[in-house]
mmCIF file of N, CA and C in Angstrom:
data_model
loop_
_atom_site.group_PDB
_atom_site.id
_atom_site.type_symbol
_atom_site.label_atom_id
_atom_site.label_comp_id
_atom_site.label_asym_id
_atom_site.label_seq_id
_atom_site.Cartn_x
_atom_site.Cartn_y
_atom_site.Cartn_z
ATOM 1 N N MET A 142 121.270 201.074 61.562
ATOM 2 C CA MET A 142 122.202 200.469 63.161
ATOM 3 C C MET A 142 121.356 201.002 64.102
ATOM 4 N N GLN A 143 120.539 201.871 63.962
ATOM 5 C CA GLN A 143 119.737 202.002 65.378
ATOM 6 C C GLN A 143 118.287 201.027 65.259
ATOM 7 N N LEU A 144 117.990 201.181 64.141
ATOM 8 C CA LEU A 144 116.474 199.795 63.648
ATOM 9 C C LEU A 144 117.010 198.427 64.140
ATOM 10 N N ARG A 145 117.885 197.922 63.917
ATOM 11 C CA ARG A 145 119.049 196.646 65.444
ATOM 12 C C ARG A 145 118.850 196.713 66.389
ATOM 13 N N GLY A 146 118.622 197.811 67.062
ATOM 14 C CA GLY A 146 118.945 197.923 68.560
ATOM 15 C C GLY A 146 117.312 197.926 69.004
ATOM 16 N N TYR A 147 116.331 198.796 67.770
ATOM 17 C CA TYR A 147 115.123 198.419 68.085
ATOM 18 C C TYR A 147 114.607 197.309 67.936
ATOM 19 N N LEU A 148 114.861 196.452 67.382
ATOM 20 C CA LEU A 148 114.422 195.491 67.342
ATOM 21 C C LEU A 148 114.919 194.045 67.892
ATOM 22 N N ALA A 149 116.232 194.716 68.721
ATOM 23 C CA ALA A 149 116.454 193.440 69.736
ATOM 24 C C ALA A 149 115.773 193.956 70.936
ATOM 25 N N ALA A 150 115.876 195.298 71.096
ATOM 26 C CA ALA A 150 115.249 195.761 72.084
ATOM 27 C C ALA A 150 113.266 195.139 72.044
ATOM 28 N N VAL A 151 112.515 195.068 70.981
ATOM 29 C CA VAL A 151 111.368 194.569 71.426
ATOM 30 C C VAL A 151 111.449 192.833 70.810
ATOM 31 N N GLN A 152 112.757 192.296 70.206
ATOM 32 C CA GLN A 152 112.038 191.461 69.943
ATOM 33 C C GLN A 152 111.436 189.325 71.384
ATOM 34 N N ASP A 153 111.353 189.884 72.246
ATOM 35 C CA ASP A 153 110.530 189.177 73.264
ATOM 36 C C ASP A 153 109.155 189.870 73.720
ATOM 37 N N ALA A 154 109.234 190.651 73.021
ATOM 38 C CA ALA A 154 107.388 191.382 73.576
ATOM 39 C C ALA A 154 106.298 191.088 72.543
ATOM 40 N N GLU A 155 105.227 191.612 73.740
ATOM 41 C CA GLU A 155 104.270 191.259 72.747
ATOM 42 C C GLU A 155 103.932 192.369 71.831
ATOM 43 N N LEU A 156 102.604 192.244 70.788
ATOM 44 C CA LEU A 156 103.105 193.233 69.678
ATOM 45 C C LEU A 156 101.881 194.665 70.416
ATOM 46 N N GLN A 157 101.125 194.172 71.807
ATOM 47 C CA GLN A 157 100.404 194.863 72.176
ATOM 48 C C GLN A 157 101.313 196.042 72.732
ATOM 49 N N ASP A 158 102.334 195.760 73.624
ATOM 50 C CA ASP A 158 102.680 196.409 74.457
ATOM 51 C C ASP A 158 103.699 197.005 74.018
ATOM 52 N N VAL A 159 103.956 196.465 72.316
ATOM 53 C CA VAL A 159 105.252 197.691 71.311
ATOM 54 C C VAL A 159 104.828 198.729 70.863
ATOM 55 N N GLU A 160 103.326 198.148 70.446
ATOM 56 C CA GLU A 160 102.511 199.384 70.209
ATOM 57 C C GLU A 160 102.122 200.355 71.183
ATOM 58 N N ALA A 161 101.706 199.776 71.988
ATOM 59 C CA ALA A 161 101.511 200.862 73.249
ATOM 60 C C ALA A 161 102.530 202.113 73.703
ATOM 61 N N ALA A 162 103.601 200.748 73.626
ATOM 62 C CA ALA A 162 104.679 201.931 74.502
ATOM 63 C C ALA A 162 104.770 202.523 73.098
ATOM 64 N N ILE A 163 105.136 203.013 71.300
ATOM 65 C CA ILE A 163 105.338 203.330 70.389
ATOM 66 C C ILE A 163 104.618 204.771 70.050
ATOM 67 N N ARG A 164 102.612 204.540 71.146
ATOM 68 C CA ARG A 164 102.046 205.297 70.445
ATOM 69 C C ARG A 164 102.692 206.645 71.749
ATOM 70 N N ARG A 165 103.339 206.370 72.827
ATOM 71 C CA ARG A 165 103.370 207.027 73.896
ATOM 72 C C ARG A 165 104.452 208.087 73.821
ATOM 73 N N PHE A 166 105.562 207.157 72.897
ATOM 74 C CA PHE A 166 106.061 207.621 72.184
ATOM 75 C C PHE A 166 106.443 208.833 71.032
ATOM 76 N N ILE A 167 105.180 209.098 70.416
ATOM 77 C CA ILE A 167 104.396 209.526 69.783
ATOM 78 C C ILE A 167 103.911 210.594 69.890
ATOM 79 N N ARG A 168 103.396 210.391 70.833
ATOM 80 C CA ARG A 168 102.367 212.092 71.897
ATOM 81 C C ARG A 168 102.766 212.190 72.611
ATOM 82 N N GLY A 169 104.039 211.920 73.236
ATOM 83 C CA GLY A 169 105.032 212.432 73.978
ATOM 84 C C GLY A 169 104.883 212.535 75.412
ATOM 85 N N GLU A 170 103.963 211.091 76.179
ATOM 86 C CA GLU A 170 103.671 210.758 76.884
ATOM 87 C C GLU A 170 104.998 210.151 77.610
ATOM 88 N N ALA A 171 105.619 209.753 76.798
ATOM 89 C CA ALA A 171 106.992 209.003 77.335
ATOM 90 C C ALA A 171 107.748 209.709 78.021
ATOM 91 N N LYS A 172 108.596 208.774 78.866
ATOM 92 C CA LYS A 172 109.447 209.675 79.473
ATOM 93 C C LYS A 172 110.892 209.892 78.689
ATOM 94 N N MET A 173 111.042 210.746 78.454
ATOM 95 C CA MET A 173 112.356 210.918 77.658
ATOM 96 C C MET A 173 113.114 211.968 78.296
ATOM 97 N N ALA A 174 114.360 212.148 77.765
ATOM 98 C CA ALA A 174 115.607 213.845 78.692
ATOM 99 C C ALA A 174 114.928 214.760 77.606
ATOM 100 N N ASN A 175 115.075 214.097 75.971
ATOM 101 C CA ASN A 175 114.977 215.557 75.175
ATOM 102 C C ASN A 175 114.269 214.808 74.308
ATOM 103 N N ALA A 176 113.270 215.432 73.995
ATOM 104 C CA ALA A 176 111.896 215.060 72.956
ATOM 105 C C ALA A 176 111.718 215.418 71.438
ATOM 106 N N GLN A 177 113.546 215.732 71.158
ATOM 107 C CA GLN A 177 113.683 216.722 70.189
ATOM 108 C C GLN A 177 114.568 214.650 69.120
ATOM 109 N N PHE A 178 115.302 213.961 69.998
ATOM 110 C CA PHE A 178 115.443 213.227 69.453
ATOM 111 C C PHE A 178 114.639 212.311 69.499
ATOM 112 N N CYS A 179 115.169 210.940 69.044
ATOM 113 C CA CYS A 179 114.145 209.320 68.477
ATOM 114 C C CYS A 179 115.173 208.822 70.228
ATOM 115 N N PRO A 180 114.078 208.092 70.386
ATOM 116 C CA PRO A 180 114.162 207.176 71.637
ATOM 117 C C PRO A 180 115.326 205.887 71.334
ATOM 118 N N SER A 181 116.064 206.174 72.740
ATOM 119 C CA SER A 181 117.569 204.856 72.249
ATOM 120 C C SER A 181 116.899 203.746 72.244
ATOM 121 N N SER A 182 117.424 202.721 72.046
ATOM 122 C CA SER A 182 116.769 201.194 71.804
ATOM 123 C C SER A 182 116.328 201.190 73.572
ATOM 124 N N ALA A 183 117.309 201.390 74.401
ATOM 125 C CA ALA A 183 116.986 201.078 75.816
ATOM 126 C C ALA A 183 115.896 202.133 76.407
ATOM 127 N N GLN A 184 115.977 202.512 75.931
ATOM 128 C CA GLN A 184 114.459 203.743 76.314
ATOM 129 C C GLN A 184 113.098 203.128 75.594
ATOM 130 N N LEU A 185 113.210 202.329 74.290
ATOM 131 C CA LEU A 185 112.116 201.998 74.454
ATOM 132 C C LEU A 185 111.733 200.876 75.052
ATOM 133 N N SER A 186 112.783 199.955 74.861
ATOM 134 C CA SER A 186 112.711 198.838 75.507
ATOM 135 C C SER A 186 112.389 198.890 77.114
ATOM 136 N N ILE A 187 112.245 200.113 78.023
ATOM 137 C CA ILE A 187 111.714 200.314 79.122
ATOM 138 C C ILE A 187 110.556 200.650 79.177
ATOM 139 N N GLU A 188 109.938 201.530 78.234
ATOM 140 C CA GLU A 188 108.867 201.822 77.674
ATOM 141 C C GLU A 188 108.125 200.810 77.447
ATOM 142 N N VAL A 189 108.228 199.856 77.010
ATOM 143 C CA VAL A 189 107.577 198.482 76.483
ATOM 144 C C VAL A 189 107.347 197.262 77.752
ATOM 145 N N ARG A 190 108.839 197.388 78.349
ATOM 146 C CA ARG A 190 108.393 196.875 79.745
ATOM 147 C C ARG A 190 107.255 197.291 81.162
ATOM 148 N N GLU A 191 107.062 198.494 81.096
ATOM 149 C CA GLU A 191 106.290 199.124 81.677
ATOM 150 C C GLU A 191 105.049 199.227 81.181
ATOM 151 N N ARG A 192 104.689 199.440 79.908
ATOM 152 C CA ARG A 192 103.828 199.073 79.331
ATOM 153 C C ARG A 192 102.893 197.378 79.440
ATOM 154 N N ARG A 193 103.975 196.896 79.723
ATOM 155 C CA ARG A 193 103.016 194.970 80.233
ATOM 156 C C ARG A 193 103.155 195.248 81.403
ATOM 157 N N LEU A 194 103.650 195.810 82.314
ATOM 158 C CA LEU A 194 103.418 195.902 83.384
ATOM 159 C C LEU A 194 102.067 196.437 83.552
ATOM 160 N N MET A 195 101.841 197.715 82.368
ATOM 161 C CA MET A 195 100.375 198.159 83.033
ATOM 162 C C MET A 195 99.382 196.753 82.736
ATOM 163 N N ARG A 196 99.507 196.007 81.722
ATOM 164 C CA ARG A 196 98.595 195.348 81.235
ATOM 165 C C ARG A 196 98.806 194.710 81.947
ATOM 166 N N GLU A 197 99.385 193.815 82.324
ATOM 167 C CA GLU A 197 99.330 193.555 83.399
ATOM 168 C C GLU A 197 98.819 192.849 85.007
ATOM 169 N N LEU A 198 98.197 194.881 85.094
ATOM 170 C CA LEU A 198 98.004 195.355 86.525
ATOM 171 C C LEU A 198 96.680 195.759 86.078
ATOM 172 N N ARG A 199 96.643 195.597 85.132
ATOM 173 C CA ARG A 199 94.929 195.780 84.567
ATOM 174 C C ARG A 199 94.314 194.697 84.874
ATOM 175 N N ALA A 200 94.955 193.537 83.779
ATOM 176 C CA ALA A 200 94.365 192.217 84.022
ATOM 177 C C ALA A 200 93.789 191.439 84.802
ATOM 178 N N LYS A 201 95.047 191.725 86.027
ATOM 179 C CA LYS A 201 94.415 191.470 87.388
ATOM 180 C C LYS A 201 93.625 192.091 87.865
ATOM 181 N N ARG A 202 93.088 193.524 88.138
ATOM 182 C CA ARG A 202 92.365 194.003 88.377
ATOM 183 C C ARG A 202 91.266 193.958 87.524
ATOM 184 N N GLY A 203 91.192 193.352 86.669
ATOM 185 C CA GLY A 203 89.992 193.207 85.870
ATOM 186 C C GLY A 203 89.795 194.504 85.004
ATOM 187 N N VAL A 204 90.144 195.356 85.023
ATOM 188 C CA VAL A 204 90.030 196.242 83.976
ATOM 189 C C VAL A 204 90.084 195.987 82.344
ATOM 190 N N LEU A 205 89.217 196.812 81.517
ATOM 191 C CA LEU A 205 89.111 196.225 80.336
ATOM 192 C C LEU A 205 90.226 197.081 79.357
ATOM 193 N N PRO A 206 90.750 195.596 78.868
ATOM 194 C CA PRO A 206 91.844 196.981 77.582
ATOM 195 C C PRO A 206 91.890 197.746 77.106
ATOM 196 N N GLY A 207 92.472 198.768 76.646
ATOM 197 C CA GLY A 207 92.070 200.041 75.983
ATOM 198 C C GLY A 207 92.142 201.611 76.852
ATOM 199 N N ALA A 208 91.301 201.034 77.785
ATOM 200 C CA ALA A 208 89.988 201.651 79.084
ATOM 201 C C ALA A 208 91.027 202.964 79.141
ATOM 202 N N SER A 209 93.114 202.374 78.984
ATOM 203 C CA SER A 209 93.523 203.934 80.165
ATOM 204 C C SER A 209 94.958 202.742 79.730
ATOM 205 N N SER A 210 95.548 204.007 78.305
ATOM 206 C CA SER A 210 97.558 203.430 78.526
ATOM 207 C C SER A 210 98.102 204.510 79.198
ATOM 208 N N SER A 211 97.590 205.395 80.190
ATOM 209 C CA SER A 211 98.447 205.987 80.430
ATOM 210 C C SER A 211 99.073 205.607 82.368
ATOM 211 N N PRO A 212 99.739 205.514 82.603
ATOM 212 C CA PRO A 212 100.110 205.092 84.227
ATOM 213 C C PRO A 212 98.973 206.568 84.915
ATOM 214 N N PRO A 213 98.452 205.904 86.516
ATOM 215 C CA PRO A 213 97.822 207.051 87.416
ATOM 216 C C PRO A 213 99.016 207.765 87.463
ATOM 217 N N GLN A 214 98.300 209.212 87.583
ATOM 218 C CA GLN A 214 99.413 210.134 87.979
ATOM 219 C C GLN A 214 99.741 210.454 89.358
#
């Protein structure tokens, strides 16, 4: 059941944004209430959107892809 939620959360997303979001969850960099549990599909969707926005901002500023996947602190 959870897999269907994840698939629905990312169905319209770019692969690079999904991969970046998953990497952030694995590294513990994504915002989560409790890191002992898998993220919800909503949390994944939010993180994917944030990765897309960061990628688009970097593109507008002319920053090379992969320079930094973390938002500024």
